[in-house]
Amino acid sequence: MSEKLKQKFQGALLGTFVGDALGMPVEGWSPGAISERLGDVRDMLDARLGKGTYTDDTQMMIGIAESLIECGDLNGEHLALRFLDNFDPSRGYGGGTVQALSLIEQGVPWDAVGKQIFQGGSFGNGSSMRIAPVGVFYYDDPYVLREKAYLSSQITHAHPLGKESAALQAFAIARATLANPTEELDVHAFLGDLIAFVEPEAEELIRNLYKLESFLIDTPTIDHVVSSMGNDVRSYVSVPAAIYAFLNKHHSFEEAVVFGVSLGGDTDTIGAMTGAIAGAYHGIDRVPSRWLTDLENGAKGKDYVSDLASQLYEIKVTTL
Ligand code: F2R
Ligand code: MG
Ligand code: MG
């Protein structure tokens, strides 16, 4: 199990990277535009920072992994400062997150910033897209996982739906880490566990999760999925979209991520979140090598992210 568990840690972190890089060139496109112009997106495409490059999704995920490794736990202040140190606007950040990081830079306390963004905090998917390290590091304790996911979200996304969606995405990664990919996955039981996990106040999130139950039975067209649930930047829309992509195509990492990107809209982020769950389920050895080959590999590129996953795993196993 230990070698497989390490592969799952690597699958979740590099799965985020792969899905982000695959989806980024078509971010904002409709599903129809993607299918008409490109068919399935099955290979890394040229992108504004180059083929196989990552965006804010992976950049912030790296920040969480670094902070967890340095502190051995989730430390809100340390993480907020790490997000700020790593900030690179060329990666393409959401407006609320840019504002939050600017307030932190001005000296506003890290735990007071989030509430100042929008009305009562952001419910964008920015705190869900980066959550993979929390999902694998706390995979064995849903109570602690929720607490740490909330804490990591609070910095930039303090709205209850932003926090709950981040906790749900982390829990989906944790459940995928615990699952054995050589046995048939009961997708309805998996979804039922996720629904049971969500706090009842997060009604919008729960409503979308219930839609997945019928999608899994009826396998509707992508246009139907998008018109009835959406594919945009709201966390309570795009986290369920990623969960659906994983559950609908759980037999294959590649098919899950390709399907997630085919939903259109916030494709880098749906791709990243699908890749995190599917990677935690299958492990890094089931991520297509042609995708890994194409990933950027500079100072904080592919090898660095792989090493972060290995370090997180090593710290985790000392506590098991
Ligand atoms: N920023 C992008 N994509 C733009 C493409 C970059 C461009 N091509 C370039 O050249 O640079 N993608 C990234 O942003 C998303 C994550 O955003 P985040 O961090 O959640 O930002 P924000 O601003 O907090 O929330 C996003 C939007 O959600 C709506 N919203 C959130 N909370 C709200 C509230 N309480 N009330 C009303 N609306 C709320 C707003 O429209 C926000 O702008 C990812 O896609 C990532 O890839
Ligand atoms: Mg992005
Ligand atoms: Mg995005």
Short mmCIF file of C-alpha atoms and ligand atoms in Angstrom, two decimals:
data_model
loop_
_atom_site.label_atom_id
_atom_site.label_comp_id
_atom_site.label_asym_id
_atom_site.label_seq_id
_atom_site.Cartn_x
_atom_site.Cartn_y
_atom_site.Cartn_z
CA MET A 1 0.00 0.00 0.00
CA SER A 2 2.80 2.48 0.84
CA GLU A 3 4.18 2.70 -2.72
CA LYS A 4 0.64 3.02 -4.05
CA LEU A 5 -0.15 5.73 -1.48
CA LYS A 6 2.89 7.72 -2.60
CA GLN A 7 1.73 7.40 -6.22
CA LYS A 8 -1.68 8.72 -5.15
CA PHE A 9 -0.10 11.79 -3.50
CA GLN A 10 1.84 12.40 -6.73
CA GLY A 11 -1.25 11.71 -8.82
CA ALA A 12 -3.29 14.35 -6.96
CA LEU A 13 -0.65 17.10 -7.23
CA LEU A 14 0.53 16.38 -10.77
CA GLY A 15 -3.08 15.63 -11.74
CA THR A 16 -3.91 19.23 -10.79
CA PHE A 17 -0.99 20.45 -12.94
CA VAL A 18 -1.90 18.27 -15.95
CA GLY A 19 -5.59 19.21 -15.89
CA ASP A 20 -4.76 22.91 -15.50
CA ALA A 21 -2.29 22.87 -18.41
CA LEU A 22 -4.61 20.84 -20.66
CA GLY A 23 -7.64 23.05 -20.01
CA MET A 24 -5.98 26.47 -19.97
CA PRO A 25 -5.81 27.08 -23.75
CA VAL A 26 -9.61 26.76 -24.00
CA GLU A 27 -10.58 28.53 -20.75
CA GLY A 28 -13.80 30.47 -21.38
CA TRP A 29 -14.77 28.52 -24.50
CA SER A 30 -18.21 26.94 -24.82
CA PRO A 31 -18.39 23.13 -25.15
CA GLY A 32 -19.62 23.60 -28.74
CA ALA A 33 -16.66 25.79 -29.67
CA ILE A 34 -14.23 23.24 -28.22
CA SER A 35 -15.79 20.28 -30.04
CA GLU A 36 -16.21 22.12 -33.35
CA ARG A 37 -12.72 23.61 -33.44
CA LEU A 38 -10.65 20.95 -31.68
CA GLY A 39 -12.74 17.84 -31.06
CA ASP A 40 -11.57 16.27 -27.80
CA VAL A 41 -8.65 18.08 -26.17
CA ARG A 42 -6.32 15.08 -25.83
CA ASP A 43 -2.94 16.72 -26.15
CA MET A 44 -1.29 19.79 -24.64
CA LEU A 45 -1.92 22.77 -26.91
CA ASP A 46 0.02 25.94 -27.48
CA ALA A 47 -0.83 28.39 -24.71
CA ARG A 48 -0.05 31.99 -23.84
CA LEU A 49 2.87 30.96 -21.56
CA GLY A 50 3.76 27.97 -23.77
CA LYS A 51 2.57 24.39 -24.18
CA GLY A 52 2.20 22.51 -20.88
CA THR A 53 2.35 25.61 -18.68
CA TYR A 54 0.29 26.09 -15.56
CA THR A 55 -1.91 28.90 -14.26
CA ASP A 56 -2.97 30.22 -10.85
CA ASP A 57 -4.59 26.86 -10.03
CA THR A 58 -1.25 25.02 -9.87
CA GLN A 59 0.70 28.05 -8.66
CA MET A 60 -1.48 28.30 -5.53
CA MET A 61 -1.55 24.51 -5.09
CA ILE A 62 2.26 24.63 -4.97
CA GLY A 63 1.98 27.28 -2.23
CA ILE A 64 -0.20 25.03 -0.08
CA ALA A 65 2.15 22.06 -0.51
CA GLU A 66 5.23 24.17 0.34
CA SER A 67 3.58 25.62 3.43
CA LEU A 68 2.35 22.23 4.67
CA ILE A 69 5.85 20.78 4.28
CA GLU A 70 7.55 23.69 6.03
CA CYS A 71 5.07 23.86 8.94
CA GLY A 72 4.04 20.20 9.14
CA ASP A 73 0.44 21.43 9.37
CA LEU A 74 -1.85 24.09 7.92
CA ASN A 75 -0.74 27.47 9.28
CA GLY A 76 -2.96 30.27 7.96
CA GLU A 77 -0.51 33.12 8.35
CA HIS A 78 2.39 31.18 6.82
CA LEU A 79 0.21 30.10 3.90
CA ALA A 80 -1.08 33.62 3.25
CA LEU A 81 2.50 34.93 3.06
CA ARG A 82 3.50 32.03 0.81
CA PHE A 83 0.64 32.84 -1.59
CA LEU A 84 1.95 36.40 -1.67
CA ASP A 85 5.60 35.36 -2.22
CA ASN A 86 4.59 33.07 -5.08
CA PHE A 87 2.20 35.55 -6.71
CA ASP A 88 2.89 35.87 -10.44
CA PRO A 89 0.14 37.78 -12.27
CA SER A 90 1.18 36.27 -15.61
CA ARG A 91 -0.39 33.00 -14.40
CA GLY A 92 -3.86 34.65 -14.56
CA TYR A 93 -5.50 35.07 -11.13
CA GLY A 94 -9.13 35.82 -10.25
CA GLY A 95 -9.87 39.45 -9.35
CA GLY A 96 -10.94 38.74 -5.75
CA THR A 97 -7.77 36.77 -5.08
CA VAL A 98 -5.60 39.57 -6.47
CA GLN A 99 -7.42 41.98 -4.16
CA ALA A 100 -6.97 39.68 -1.14
CA LEU A 101 -3.24 39.29 -1.76
CA SER A 102 -2.90 43.04 -2.13
CA LEU A 103 -4.60 43.58 1.26
CA ILE A 104 -2.25 41.04 2.87
CA GLU A 105 0.69 42.90 1.35
CA GLN A 106 -0.67 46.13 2.88
CA GLY A 107 -0.61 44.48 6.33
CA VAL A 108 -4.26 43.53 6.84
CA PRO A 109 -4.27 40.39 9.07
CA TRP A 110 -4.51 37.20 6.98
CA ASP A 111 -7.71 36.07 8.72
CA ALA A 112 -9.49 39.42 8.26
CA VAL A 113 -8.90 39.81 4.52
CA GLY A 114 -11.27 37.17 3.14
CA LYS A 115 -14.45 38.82 4.46
CA GLN A 116 -13.53 42.08 2.73
CA ILE A 117 -13.75 40.49 -0.74
CA PHE A 118 -17.18 40.86 -2.39
CA GLN A 119 -20.21 40.73 -0.08
CA GLY A 120 -19.15 38.50 2.82
CA GLY A 121 -16.36 36.79 0.94
CA SER A 122 -15.72 35.17 -2.44
CA PHE A 123 -17.50 31.99 -3.54
CA GLY A 124 -15.25 31.70 -6.62
CA ASN A 125 -13.48 28.37 -7.15
CA GLY A 126 -10.03 29.77 -6.31
CA SER A 127 -9.79 27.99 -2.96
CA SER A 128 -11.11 24.69 -4.34
CA MET A 129 -8.80 24.51 -7.36
CA ARG A 130 -5.66 24.60 -5.15
CA ILE A 131 -6.78 22.17 -2.42
CA ALA A 132 -5.14 18.88 -3.55
CA PRO A 133 -2.35 18.92 -0.91
CA VAL A 134 -4.96 19.27 1.86
CA GLY A 135 -7.00 16.41 0.35
CA VAL A 136 -4.12 13.94 0.39
CA PHE A 137 -2.38 15.14 3.57
CA TYR A 138 -5.52 14.84 5.71
CA TYR A 139 -7.10 11.98 3.71
CA ASP A 140 -7.62 9.80 6.78
CA ASP A 141 -9.58 12.25 8.96
CA PRO A 142 -12.61 14.09 7.48
CA TYR A 143 -13.05 16.30 10.57
CA VAL A 144 -9.49 17.60 10.50
CA LEU A 145 -9.65 17.81 6.69
CA ARG A 146 -12.70 20.10 6.85
CA GLU A 147 -11.06 22.35 9.46
CA LYS A 148 -7.86 22.68 7.38
CA ALA A 149 -9.75 23.21 4.11
CA TYR A 150 -11.78 26.02 5.72
CA LEU A 151 -8.61 27.60 7.09
CA SER A 152 -6.86 27.51 3.70
CA SER A 153 -9.95 28.96 2.01
CA GLN A 154 -10.51 31.73 4.57
CA ILE A 155 -7.46 33.65 3.35
CA THR A 156 -9.02 34.54 -0.03
CA HIS A 157 -12.47 32.88 -0.11
CA ALA A 158 -14.33 33.46 3.16
CA HIS A 159 -17.87 33.06 1.80
CA PRO A 160 -19.47 29.91 3.34
CA LEU A 161 -19.98 28.43 -0.15
CA GLY A 162 -16.34 29.08 -1.06
CA LYS A 163 -15.20 27.32 2.12
CA GLU A 164 -17.64 24.43 1.85
CA SER A 165 -16.78 23.80 -1.81
CA ALA A 166 -13.07 23.70 -0.96
CA ALA A 167 -13.80 21.23 1.85
CA LEU A 168 -15.91 19.10 -0.53
CA GLN A 169 -13.19 19.05 -3.20
CA ALA A 170 -10.65 18.06 -0.52
CA PHE A 171 -12.98 15.32 0.73
CA ALA A 172 -13.50 13.97 -2.81
CA ILE A 173 -9.69 13.77 -3.17
CA ALA A 174 -9.46 12.05 0.24
CA ARG A 175 -12.15 9.47 -0.68
CA ALA A 176 -10.37 8.84 -3.98
CA THR A 177 -7.08 8.36 -2.10
CA LEU A 178 -8.73 5.72 0.09
CA ALA A 179 -10.39 3.87 -2.84
CA ASN A 180 -8.77 0.88 -4.52
CA PRO A 181 -8.74 1.46 -8.30
CA THR A 182 -8.41 -2.27 -9.01
CA GLU A 183 -11.89 -2.83 -7.56
CA GLU A 184 -15.11 -1.60 -9.21
CA LEU A 185 -16.05 1.83 -7.84
CA ASP A 186 -19.65 2.25 -6.67
CA VAL A 187 -20.14 5.76 -8.05
CA HIS A 188 -23.53 6.24 -6.36
CA ALA A 189 -22.12 5.29 -2.94
CA PHE A 190 -19.14 7.60 -3.55
CA LEU A 191 -21.48 10.46 -4.45
CA GLY A 192 -23.69 9.66 -1.46
CA ASP A 193 -20.68 10.02 0.85
CA LEU A 194 -19.92 13.42 -0.65
CA ILE A 195 -23.52 14.61 -0.26
CA ALA A 196 -23.55 13.44 3.36
CA PHE A 197 -20.31 15.35 4.01
CA VAL A 198 -21.62 18.75 2.89
CA GLU A 199 -23.07 21.05 5.56
CA PRO A 200 -26.86 21.45 4.98
CA GLU A 201 -26.56 25.26 4.84
CA ALA A 202 -24.66 24.94 1.55
CA GLU A 203 -27.92 24.46 -0.33
CA GLU A 204 -26.66 25.51 -3.78
CA LEU A 205 -23.82 22.99 -3.55
CA ILE A 206 -26.09 20.17 -2.41
CA ARG A 207 -28.61 20.94 -5.17
CA ASN A 208 -25.91 20.54 -7.80
CA LEU A 209 -24.61 17.32 -6.24
CA TYR A 210 -28.12 15.84 -6.43
CA LYS A 211 -28.17 16.68 -10.16
CA LEU A 212 -25.13 14.44 -10.56
CA GLU A 213 -27.17 11.46 -9.39
CA SER A 214 -29.46 11.75 -12.40
CA PHE A 215 -26.55 12.59 -14.74
CA LEU A 216 -24.83 9.34 -13.72
CA ILE A 217 -27.97 7.37 -14.55
CA ASP A 218 -29.08 9.20 -17.71
CA THR A 219 -25.63 10.25 -19.11
CA PRO A 220 -27.13 13.36 -20.75
CA THR A 221 -25.44 15.45 -23.45
CA ILE A 222 -22.79 17.93 -22.40
CA ASP A 223 -25.11 20.76 -23.45
CA HIS A 224 -27.73 19.44 -21.03
CA VAL A 225 -25.20 19.18 -18.18
CA VAL A 226 -24.04 22.74 -18.78
CA SER A 227 -27.51 24.25 -19.19
CA SER A 228 -28.85 22.57 -16.05
CA MET A 229 -25.83 23.04 -13.77
CA GLY A 230 -23.24 25.33 -15.38
CA ASN A 231 -19.48 25.22 -15.97
CA ASP A 232 -18.34 28.57 -14.61
CA VAL A 233 -16.11 30.03 -11.94
CA ARG A 234 -18.58 29.69 -9.06
CA SER A 235 -17.22 27.03 -6.69
CA TYR A 236 -20.60 25.40 -6.10
CA VAL A 237 -20.90 24.85 -9.87
CA SER A 238 -17.40 23.86 -10.93
CA VAL A 239 -16.56 21.56 -8.01
CA PRO A 240 -19.65 19.39 -8.79
CA ALA A 241 -18.68 19.54 -12.51
CA ALA A 242 -15.24 18.10 -11.68
CA ILE A 243 -16.74 15.43 -9.41
CA TYR A 244 -19.09 14.47 -12.23
CA ALA A 245 -16.22 14.25 -14.74
CA PHE A 246 -14.34 11.91 -12.40
CA LEU A 247 -17.33 9.70 -11.56
CA ASN A 248 -18.57 9.54 -15.15
CA LYS A 249 -15.14 8.44 -16.46
CA HIS A 250 -13.60 6.90 -13.37
CA HIS A 251 -12.05 3.96 -15.25
CA SER A 252 -9.44 6.19 -16.87
CA PHE A 253 -7.49 9.24 -15.69
CA GLU A 254 -7.19 10.44 -19.29
CA GLU A 255 -10.89 10.07 -20.11
CA ALA A 256 -11.93 11.84 -16.89
CA VAL A 257 -9.75 14.89 -17.55
CA VAL A 258 -10.60 15.05 -21.26
CA PHE A 259 -14.29 14.92 -20.31
CA GLY A 260 -13.86 17.62 -17.65
CA VAL A 261 -12.23 19.96 -20.19
CA SER A 262 -14.95 19.17 -22.77
CA LEU A 263 -17.54 20.73 -20.42
CA GLY A 264 -16.13 24.11 -21.46
CA GLY A 265 -16.29 27.29 -19.38
CA ASP A 266 -13.71 27.31 -16.60
CA THR A 267 -11.75 24.51 -18.28
CA ASP A 268 -8.35 24.92 -16.64
CA THR A 269 -9.98 24.76 -13.22
CA ILE A 270 -12.47 21.96 -13.96
CA GLY A 271 -9.53 20.12 -15.56
CA ALA A 272 -7.31 20.75 -12.52
CA MET A 273 -9.94 19.61 -10.01
CA THR A 274 -10.88 16.54 -12.08
CA GLY A 275 -7.17 15.72 -12.40
CA ALA A 276 -6.70 16.01 -8.63
CA ILE A 277 -9.50 13.55 -7.85
CA ALA A 278 -8.67 11.14 -10.69
CA GLY A 279 -4.96 11.32 -9.85
CA ALA A 280 -5.64 10.53 -6.19
CA TYR A 281 -7.73 7.57 -7.33
CA HIS A 282 -5.48 6.05 -10.02
CA GLY A 283 -2.04 7.26 -8.95
CA ILE A 284 0.69 8.91 -11.02
CA ASP A 285 1.45 5.74 -13.00
CA ARG A 286 -1.94 6.06 -14.75
CA VAL A 287 -1.37 9.66 -15.86
CA PRO A 288 -0.48 9.61 -19.59
CA SER A 289 3.27 9.97 -20.02
CA ARG A 290 2.85 12.21 -23.09
CA TRP A 291 1.07 14.74 -20.84
CA LEU A 292 3.75 14.58 -18.15
CA THR A 293 6.48 14.94 -20.79
CA ASP A 294 4.93 18.18 -22.04
CA LEU A 295 4.67 19.90 -18.63
CA GLU A 296 6.90 22.89 -17.97
CA ASN A 297 9.91 21.92 -15.88
CA GLY A 298 11.63 25.09 -14.72
CA ALA A 299 12.37 26.08 -11.10
CA LYS A 300 8.87 25.24 -9.88
CA GLY A 301 7.83 22.87 -12.65
CA LYS A 302 7.05 19.19 -12.98
CA ASP A 303 10.00 17.72 -11.06
CA TYR A 304 9.52 20.25 -8.26
CA VAL A 305 5.82 19.38 -7.89
CA SER A 306 6.65 15.67 -7.94
CA ASP A 307 9.19 16.27 -5.16
CA LEU A 308 6.64 18.26 -3.12
CA ALA A 309 4.25 15.30 -3.36
CA SER A 310 6.99 12.89 -2.22
CA GLN A 311 7.89 15.12 0.74
CA LEU A 312 4.24 15.46 1.76
CA TYR A 313 3.93 11.68 1.62
CA GLU A 314 7.09 11.16 3.72
CA ILE A 315 5.83 13.56 6.40
CA LYS A 316 2.41 11.92 6.37
CA VAL A 317 3.65 8.35 6.80
CA THR A 318 5.60 9.28 9.91
CA THR A 319 2.26 10.18 11.54
CA LEU A 320 0.30 7.07 10.44
N1 F2R B 1 -8.61 34.41 -13.79
C1 F2R B 1 -8.80 33.41 -14.47
N2 F2R B 1 -8.97 33.45 -15.80
C2 F2R B 1 -8.81 34.66 -16.56
C3 F2R B 1 -7.89 34.27 -17.66
C4 F2R B 1 -6.54 34.86 -17.47
C5 F2R B 1 -6.24 35.65 -18.70
N3 F2R B 1 -6.37 34.82 -19.85
C6 F2R B 1 -4.86 36.25 -18.64
O1 F2R B 1 -4.35 36.49 -19.72
O2 F2R B 1 -4.31 36.52 -17.60
N4 F2R B 1 -8.85 32.17 -13.94
C7 F2R B 1 -8.63 31.93 -12.58
O3 F2R B 1 -9.68 32.58 -11.86
C8 F2R B 1 -10.60 31.59 -11.33
C9 F2R B 1 -10.48 31.58 -9.84
O4 F2R B 1 -10.94 32.82 -9.41
P1 F2R B 1 -11.00 33.18 -7.86
O5 F2R B 1 -9.63 33.08 -7.32
O6 F2R B 1 -12.05 32.40 -7.20
O7 F2R B 1 -11.41 34.71 -7.99
P2 F2R B 1 -12.62 35.57 -7.38
O8 F2R B 1 -12.51 36.89 -8.03
O9 F2R B 1 -12.57 35.50 -5.91
O10 F2R B 1 -13.96 34.82 -7.84
C10 F2R B 1 -14.21 34.62 -9.21
C11 F2R B 1 -15.53 35.28 -9.64
O11 F2R B 1 -16.62 34.72 -8.96
C12 F2R B 1 -17.64 35.70 -8.76
N5 F2R B 1 -17.90 35.85 -7.32
C13 F2R B 1 -17.18 35.30 -6.32
N6 F2R B 1 -17.70 35.61 -5.13
C14 F2R B 1 -18.77 36.39 -5.35
C15 F2R B 1 -19.73 37.02 -4.50
N7 F2R B 1 -19.69 36.90 -3.15
N8 F2R B 1 -20.70 37.74 -5.07
C16 F2R B 1 -20.76 37.85 -6.43
N9 F2R B 1 -19.89 37.27 -7.29
C17 F2R B 1 -18.90 36.55 -6.76
C18 F2R B 1 -17.10 37.01 -9.38
O12 F2R B 1 -17.56 37.10 -10.69
C19 F2R B 1 -15.60 36.76 -9.35
O13 F2R B 1 -14.92 37.53 -10.32
C20 F2R B 1 -10.20 30.28 -11.91
O14 F2R B 1 -10.91 30.05 -13.10
C21 F2R B 1 -8.74 30.45 -12.22
O15 F2R B 1 -8.32 29.63 -13.27
MG MG B 2 -6.34 29.22 -13.75
MG MG B 3 -9.90 28.73 -14.35
#
